[in-house]
Short mmCIF file of C-alpha atoms in Angstrom, two decimals:
data_model
loop_
_atom_site.label_atom_id
_atom_site.label_comp_id
_atom_site.label_asym_id
_atom_site.label_seq_id
_atom_site.Cartn_x
_atom_site.Cartn_y
_atom_site.Cartn_z
CA MET G 923 74.18 90.93 109.24
CA SER G 924 75.07 94.17 108.89
CA ASP G 925 76.23 95.61 105.41
CA THR G 926 79.18 97.17 106.83
CA PRO G 927 81.88 95.09 108.95
CA THR G 928 83.19 96.68 112.21
CA PRO G 929 86.09 98.17 111.81
CA LEU G 930 89.58 97.42 113.55
CA PRO G 931 90.26 99.67 116.24
CA GLY G 932 92.49 102.43 115.04
CA HIS G 933 91.16 101.95 111.19
CA GLN G 934 87.98 103.97 110.43
CA ARG G 935 86.24 104.13 107.14
CA GLU G 936 88.57 106.06 104.65
CA LEU G 937 87.99 107.38 101.58
CA VAL G 938 90.58 106.30 98.79
CA MET G 939 89.54 106.88 95.61
CA LYS G 940 87.16 108.77 93.19
CA VAL G 941 86.68 108.19 89.89
CA MET G 942 83.71 109.04 87.08
CA PRO G 943 82.92 105.81 84.57
CA MET G 944 83.08 107.27 80.50
CA PRO G 945 81.04 105.70 77.62
CA ALA G 946 83.78 103.32 76.87
CA ASP G 947 83.22 101.70 80.22
CA ALA G 948 79.49 100.89 79.21
CA ASN G 949 78.30 97.14 78.61
CA GLY G 950 75.69 96.78 75.50
CA ASN G 951 73.02 97.76 77.79
CA GLY G 952 73.87 100.88 78.51
CA ASP G 953 75.34 100.12 82.04
CA VAL G 954 78.71 100.66 83.64
CA PHE G 955 80.43 97.00 82.91
CA GLY G 956 80.70 94.99 86.04
CA GLY G 957 84.20 94.03 85.32
CA TRP G 958 84.95 97.76 85.37
CA ILE G 959 83.48 98.09 88.53
CA MET G 960 85.58 94.64 89.77
CA ALA G 961 88.51 96.18 88.73
CA GLN G 962 88.12 99.79 90.33
CA VAL G 963 87.21 97.86 93.92
CA ASP G 964 90.14 96.30 93.57
CA LEU G 965 93.02 99.02 93.31
CA ALA G 966 90.74 101.11 96.04
CA GLY G 967 90.72 98.25 98.32
CA SER G 968 94.78 97.68 97.99
CA VAL G 969 95.47 101.28 99.14
CA LEU G 970 95.14 100.52 102.91
CA PRO G 971 96.46 96.91 102.81
CA ALA G 972 99.61 98.53 100.73
CA ARG G 973 99.93 101.18 103.20
CA ILE G 974 99.84 98.98 106.10
CA SER G 975 102.07 96.36 104.64
CA ARG G 976 104.71 99.01 104.36
CA GLY G 977 105.56 97.17 100.43
CA ARG G 978 104.54 94.99 97.77
CA ILE G 979 100.68 93.16 97.61
CA THR G 980 98.35 91.21 96.12
CA THR G 981 94.97 90.28 95.71
CA VAL G 982 94.65 86.59 97.33
CA ALA G 983 90.87 86.45 97.56
CA VAL G 984 87.58 88.56 96.54
CA ASN G 985 85.75 87.06 99.45
CA GLU G 986 82.09 88.64 98.65
CA PHE G 987 81.11 90.98 96.10
CA ILE G 988 77.52 92.52 95.59
CA PHE G 989 76.33 94.76 93.09
CA LYS G 990 73.44 96.53 94.54
CA GLN G 991 72.41 98.73 91.79
CA PRO G 992 73.38 99.58 88.20
CA VAL G 993 76.49 102.45 87.83
CA SER G 994 75.69 104.86 84.68
CA ILE G 995 78.24 106.69 82.87
CA GLY G 996 78.62 110.10 84.45
CA ASP G 997 78.09 108.78 88.06
CA LEU G 998 80.80 110.08 90.18
CA LEU G 999 82.04 107.12 92.29
CA SER G 1000 83.47 107.56 95.95
CA PHE G 1001 85.17 104.44 97.27
CA TYR G 1002 85.42 103.83 100.87
CA ALA G 1003 87.41 101.30 102.46
CA THR G 1004 87.81 99.76 105.90
CA VAL G 1005 90.20 97.62 107.30
CA THR G 1006 88.24 94.72 108.84
CA ARG G 1007 91.34 92.03 109.84
CA ILE G 1008 94.92 92.36 110.24
CA GLY G 1009 96.70 88.68 109.67
CA ARG G 1010 100.49 87.67 109.86
CA THR G 1011 100.78 88.24 106.57
CA SER G 1012 97.22 89.53 105.06
CA VAL G 1013 94.83 92.11 105.41
CA THR G 1014 91.11 92.13 104.68
CA VAL G 1015 89.28 95.21 103.79
CA HIS G 1016 85.68 96.02 103.41
CA VAL G 1017 84.93 98.29 100.27
CA GLU G 1018 81.82 100.48 99.50
CA VAL G 1019 81.19 102.39 96.42
CA ILE G 1020 78.69 104.91 96.48
CA ALA G 1021 77.64 106.89 93.17
CA GLU G 1022 76.56 110.34 93.19
CA ARG G 1023 73.63 110.81 90.86
CA ASN G 1024 71.77 113.43 88.49
CA PRO G 1025 74.07 116.85 89.21
CA ALA G 1026 70.69 118.62 88.66
CA ASN G 1027 69.11 117.12 91.55
CA PRO G 1028 71.90 115.49 93.29
CA HIS G 1029 70.69 112.14 95.35
CA VAL G 1030 73.48 109.49 96.48
CA VAL G 1031 73.09 105.56 96.39
CA LYS G 1032 75.41 103.14 97.65
CA VAL G 1033 75.95 100.74 94.19
CA THR G 1034 78.56 97.93 95.54
CA GLN G 1035 79.83 96.41 98.12
CA ALA G 1036 82.96 94.07 98.44
CA ASN G 1037 85.48 91.86 100.99
CA LEU G 1038 89.03 91.61 99.63
CA THR G 1039 91.96 90.07 101.24
CA TYR G 1040 95.56 91.00 100.34
CA VAL G 1041 98.53 89.29 101.01
CA ALA G 1042 101.99 90.76 101.35
CA ILE G 1043 104.54 89.48 99.10
CA ASP G 1044 108.44 89.57 98.88
CA HIS G 1045 110.66 90.07 95.68
CA ASP G 1046 110.37 86.36 95.35
CA GLY G 1047 105.98 86.70 95.01
CA LYS G 1048 106.33 84.63 98.41
CA PRO G 1049 104.19 85.85 101.57
CA ARG G 1050 105.91 88.11 103.90
CA ALA G 1051 105.03 89.06 107.34
CA ILE G 1052 103.31 92.09 107.52
CA PRO G 1053 105.31 95.29 110.15
CA VAL G 1054 103.90 94.96 113.62
CA GLU G 1055 102.73 98.65 114.43
#
């Protein structure tokens, strides 16, 4: 199985967020805390579903989450999202996190990947249909 799912037609991989972790984001070993990375992935993953659903959404499932490499303080993280499925009320996205490391001798490494599903909700928090394009 490929690391990167095939995007839906008309939905290509898109840079949705960039962030640099700071010392307060580190765990006891000096690496960036996994929970911080998960929160950033959830934020990045929500960008395309929010656009597609044209309204309020909520995370309904983290289908897969893989930490491939540790993230270090000072890494510049780029979050790329790809829409892989649009249902009646939900949107599933694949998120890849790429770290740019060592500015003096730069190199790039994929540090995290995840698949998340978001559901469109109405003002009462109930699922609502996603507008058809």
